[in-house]
Coordinates of C-alpha atoms in Angstrom, one line a residue:
A3 CA 0.2 -0.1 0.2
G4 CA 1.3 3.4 -0.9
M5 CA 4.0 2.2 -3.5
S6 CA 1.8 1.9 -6.3
G7 CA 4.1 3.1 -9.4
Q8 CA 7.4 2.7 -7.2
V9 CA 8.2 -0.9 -7.6
A10 CA 8.0 -3.2 -10.6
F11 CA 7.9 -6.8 -9.6
S12 CA 9.3 -9.8 -11.6
L13 CA 7.7 -12.7 -12.9
P14 CA 6.6 -15.4 -9.8
W15 CA 9.6 -17.7 -8.9
A16 CA 7.3 -19.4 -6.5
S17 CA 4.4 -19.6 -4.6
S18 CA 3.7 -19.9 -0.8
Q19 CA 1.1 -20.9 1.8
Q20 CA 0.8 -20.3 5.8
Q21 CA 1.0 -24.0 7.0
V22 CA 0.1 -24.9 10.6
V23 CA 2.9 -27.0 12.3
V24 CA 2.2 -29.5 14.7
R25 CA 4.5 -32.0 16.9
T26 CA 4.1 -35.4 14.6
D27 CA 2.5 -36.8 17.4
T28 CA -0.2 -34.1 18.3
G29 CA -3.8 -35.3 17.8
Q30 CA -5.5 -35.2 14.7
I31 CA -5.7 -31.5 13.0
S32 CA -7.1 -32.1 9.6
R33 CA -9.6 -29.0 9.3
L34 CA -9.5 -25.5 11.0
E35 CA -12.3 -26.5 13.6
D36 CA -9.9 -28.3 14.8
L37 CA -7.6 -25.9 16.3
A38 CA -10.7 -24.5 18.2
V39 CA -9.0 -26.1 21.5
R40 CA -5.4 -25.2 20.2
Q41 CA -3.3 -22.0 21.5
V42 CA -1.8 -20.6 18.1
A43 CA 1.6 -19.2 18.2
I44 CA 2.5 -16.3 15.9
K45 CA 4.3 -13.3 15.5
R46 CA 2.2 -10.3 15.2
S47 CA 4.2 -9.0 12.0
S48 CA 3.2 -12.2 10.4
P49 CA 0.8 -12.6 7.7
A50 CA -1.1 -15.3 9.4
W51 CA -2.2 -13.1 12.5
P52 CA -4.6 -11.3 10.7
L53 CA -5.7 -14.3 8.8
M54 CA -5.8 -16.6 12.0
E55 CA -7.9 -13.4 13.8
E56 CA -10.3 -13.9 11.0
I57 CA -10.5 -17.7 11.5
A58 CA -11.0 -17.4 15.2
T59 CA -13.8 -15.4 14.9
Q60 CA -15.6 -18.3 13.4
Y61 CA -14.1 -20.8 16.0
P62 CA -13.9 -19.2 19.3
G63 CA -12.0 -21.6 21.0
I64 CA -8.9 -20.8 19.3
A65 CA -6.3 -18.6 21.3
L66 CA -3.5 -17.0 19.8
V67 CA -0.4 -16.4 21.6
E68 CA 2.3 -13.5 20.2
I69 CA 5.6 -14.8 19.8
P70 CA 8.5 -12.5 20.3
S71 CA 9.3 -10.6 17.1
S72 CA 13.4 -11.7 18.5
L73 CA 12.7 -15.4 17.8
T74 CA 13.7 -16.8 14.6
N75 CA 11.6 -19.6 12.5
E76 CA 14.1 -22.1 14.0
M77 CA 13.6 -21.1 17.6
I78 CA 9.6 -21.1 17.0
L79 CA 9.8 -25.0 15.9
Q80 CA 12.2 -25.8 18.6
R81 CA 9.6 -24.4 20.9
V82 CA 6.7 -26.3 19.3
N83 CA 8.9 -29.6 19.8
S84 CA 9.4 -29.1 23.2
G85 CA 5.8 -28.5 23.9
Q86 CA 6.4 -24.6 24.8
Y87 CA 3.8 -23.7 22.0
D88 CA 1.3 -25.9 20.9
V89 CA 0.9 -25.2 17.2
T90 CA 2.4 -22.3 14.9
V91 CA 1.8 -21.0 11.7
L92 CA 5.0 -20.4 9.4
E93 CA 5.1 -19.7 5.3
S94 CA 5.5 -22.9 3.2
I95 CA 8.8 -21.6 1.4
F96 CA 10.9 -21.9 5.1
L97 CA 9.3 -25.3 5.8
E98 CA 9.8 -27.3 2.8
S99 CA 13.7 -27.1 3.5
Y100 CA 13.4 -27.2 7.5
L101 CA 10.9 -29.9 7.9
P102 CA 12.6 -33.0 6.1
G103 CA 15.3 -32.8 8.7
H104 CA 13.3 -33.3 11.5
P105 CA 10.3 -35.5 11.5
E106 CA 9.4 -34.6 14.9
L107 CA 7.3 -32.2 13.6
S108 CA 4.7 -32.0 10.5
V109 CA 2.3 -29.5 8.6
A110 CA -1.1 -30.3 9.5
L111 CA -2.8 -28.4 7.3
D112 CA -2.9 -25.0 4.9
L113 CA -4.4 -21.9 5.7
P114 CA -6.5 -20.4 3.1
G115 CA -4.9 -18.1 0.5
E116 CA -1.6 -18.6 -1.4
R117 CA 0.9 -16.0 -2.4
A118 CA 3.1 -15.2 -5.7
M119 CA 6.6 -14.6 -4.8
A120 CA 8.5 -12.2 -6.7
W121 CA 11.6 -9.9 -6.6
G122 CA 10.8 -6.3 -6.5
V123 CA 13.1 -3.4 -8.0
S124 CA 12.7 0.4 -8.4
A125 CA 10.2 1.3 -11.1
G126 CA 12.6 3.2 -12.8
A127 CA 15.1 0.2 -13.2
T128 CA 13.6 -1.0 -16.6
E129 CA 16.8 -2.8 -17.8
L130 CA 17.2 -4.6 -14.4
H131 CA 13.4 -5.8 -14.4
A132 CA 13.6 -7.0 -18.0
S133 CA 17.2 -8.8 -16.7
L134 CA 15.3 -10.5 -14.0
N135 CA 12.3 -11.6 -15.7
Q136 CA 14.8 -13.2 -19.1
F137 CA 16.5 -14.9 -16.0
L138 CA 13.4 -16.3 -14.5
N139 CA 12.0 -17.3 -17.6
K140 CA 15.2 -19.0 -18.9
N141 CA 16.2 -20.9 -15.5
H142 CA 12.4 -21.7 -14.4
L143 CA 13.4 -20.5 -11.0
T144 CA 11.2 -22.2 -8.4
L145 CA 11.9 -23.9 -5.2
D146 CA 11.5 -27.1 -6.1
A147 CA 12.8 -27.2 -9.6
G148 CA 16.1 -28.3 -8.6
N149 CA 15.0 -31.4 -6.6
V150 CA 15.0 -34.4 -8.1
Y151 CA 12.1 -37.4 -7.5
L152 CA 10.5 -39.7 -9.7
D153 CA 7.5 -40.6 -7.0
D154 CA 3.9 -41.7 -7.2
L155 CA 1.1 -39.8 -5.5
P156 CA 1.5 -41.4 -1.9
K157 CA 5.3 -40.0 -2.0
I158 CA 4.1 -36.7 -3.4
Q159 CA 1.7 -36.5 -0.5
Q160 CA 4.7 -36.9 1.9
R161 CA 6.2 -34.3 0.6
H162 CA 3.4 -32.1 0.6
V163 CA 4.3 -30.3 -3.1
L164 CA 2.9 -31.2 -6.5
R165 CA 5.3 -30.0 -8.9
V166 CA 3.5 -28.7 -11.9
I167 CA 5.5 -28.3 -15.0
T168 CA 4.0 -25.6 -17.4
Y169 CA 4.6 -22.3 -19.4
Q170 CA 3.4 -18.8 -19.0
N171 CA 0.7 -17.9 -21.3
T172 CA -2.7 -15.8 -21.2
T173 CA -5.0 -18.7 -20.7
G174 CA -3.3 -21.5 -18.8
Y175 CA -1.3 -19.8 -16.2
Y176 CA 0.0 -16.2 -15.6
Q177 CA 0.3 -13.2 -13.1
R178 CA -2.0 -10.4 -12.8
E179 CA -1.6 -7.8 -10.0
G180 CA 1.0 -10.3 -7.9
R181 CA -1.5 -13.2 -8.1
L182 CA -1.4 -16.6 -10.1
Y183 CA -4.1 -17.4 -12.6
G184 CA -4.8 -19.8 -15.1
F185 CA -7.3 -22.5 -16.4
E186 CA -4.7 -25.3 -15.8
Y187 CA -3.2 -23.9 -12.9
D188 CA -7.1 -23.3 -11.5
L189 CA -7.2 -27.3 -12.5
V190 CA -4.3 -28.3 -10.5
K191 CA -4.9 -26.3 -7.3
K192 CA -8.5 -28.0 -7.5
F193 CA -6.7 -31.5 -7.5
A194 CA -3.9 -30.7 -5.0
R195 CA -6.5 -29.3 -2.5
A196 CA -8.4 -32.4 -2.7
H197 CA -5.0 -34.3 -1.7
N198 CA -3.7 -31.9 0.9
L199 CA -1.2 -30.8 -1.7
R200 CA 0.6 -27.5 -2.2
V201 CA 1.3 -26.4 -6.0
S202 CA 5.1 -25.3 -6.8
V203 CA 5.3 -24.1 -10.5
V204 CA 8.5 -25.0 -12.7
L205 CA 8.4 -23.1 -15.9
A206 CA 9.7 -24.5 -19.3
S207 CA 9.9 -22.5 -22.4
S208 CA 8.7 -25.5 -25.0
H209 CA 7.0 -28.9 -25.0
K210 CA 10.6 -30.8 -25.1
E211 CA 12.1 -29.1 -22.4
M212 CA 8.5 -29.7 -20.4
Q213 CA 9.0 -33.5 -21.3
D214 CA 12.6 -33.5 -20.2
L215 CA 12.0 -31.7 -16.9
L216 CA 9.2 -34.6 -16.2
L217 CA 11.8 -37.6 -17.3
Q218 CA 14.4 -35.8 -15.3
G219 CA 12.6 -36.1 -12.1
K220 CA 12.2 -32.4 -11.9
G221 CA 8.3 -32.0 -11.9
D222 CA 5.6 -34.4 -11.4
V223 CA 2.7 -33.5 -13.8
I224 CA 2.7 -31.5 -16.8
A225 CA -0.1 -29.3 -17.7
A226 CA -0.2 -27.1 -20.5
S227 CA -2.5 -27.5 -23.3

């Protein structure tokens, strides 16, 4: 707010959601209403705070606990593991790299909403902006593009991420005002929600490159016309 016309954003390089994290041995939490008897610890500066405030009006049993701003994400998760915090909410981009090494913690559910992640530069830096977009298109830079998996659905569900290989166009997958849209992108997101998965996009520049990425295990499914 208040920065319109001052900042130019690059193409999205990933998407992120707020995810509810619990100890793996915690009782079943699979729906928002399951949080109604929990204390949810969040930093007040987090995008999850207003979201959880809104959810708490629907489920009054949810108690929000403010986390000190000085704590790092690692410290927060250590407190969840030790039982000092019951539940916390953090960005999926951070959790994807942290949780595989900590089987004592797991993602219980995703909060509604998804945010496109992009780089911002001064609106007057037109050459830099164009160069960044060229780089992102060429390198299909996403959080999961470099990882190699050749898994079927059960293992994909354990990772909680469905890597979708596609290309940018005005119907299948595109960005508008910082949000991600597209016919096939929306279809894939519906499938992902039904299987408790988050969508991560791997961009390619040709059908041949899409097939190569799929066979190399750098994506799980192609959705591109």
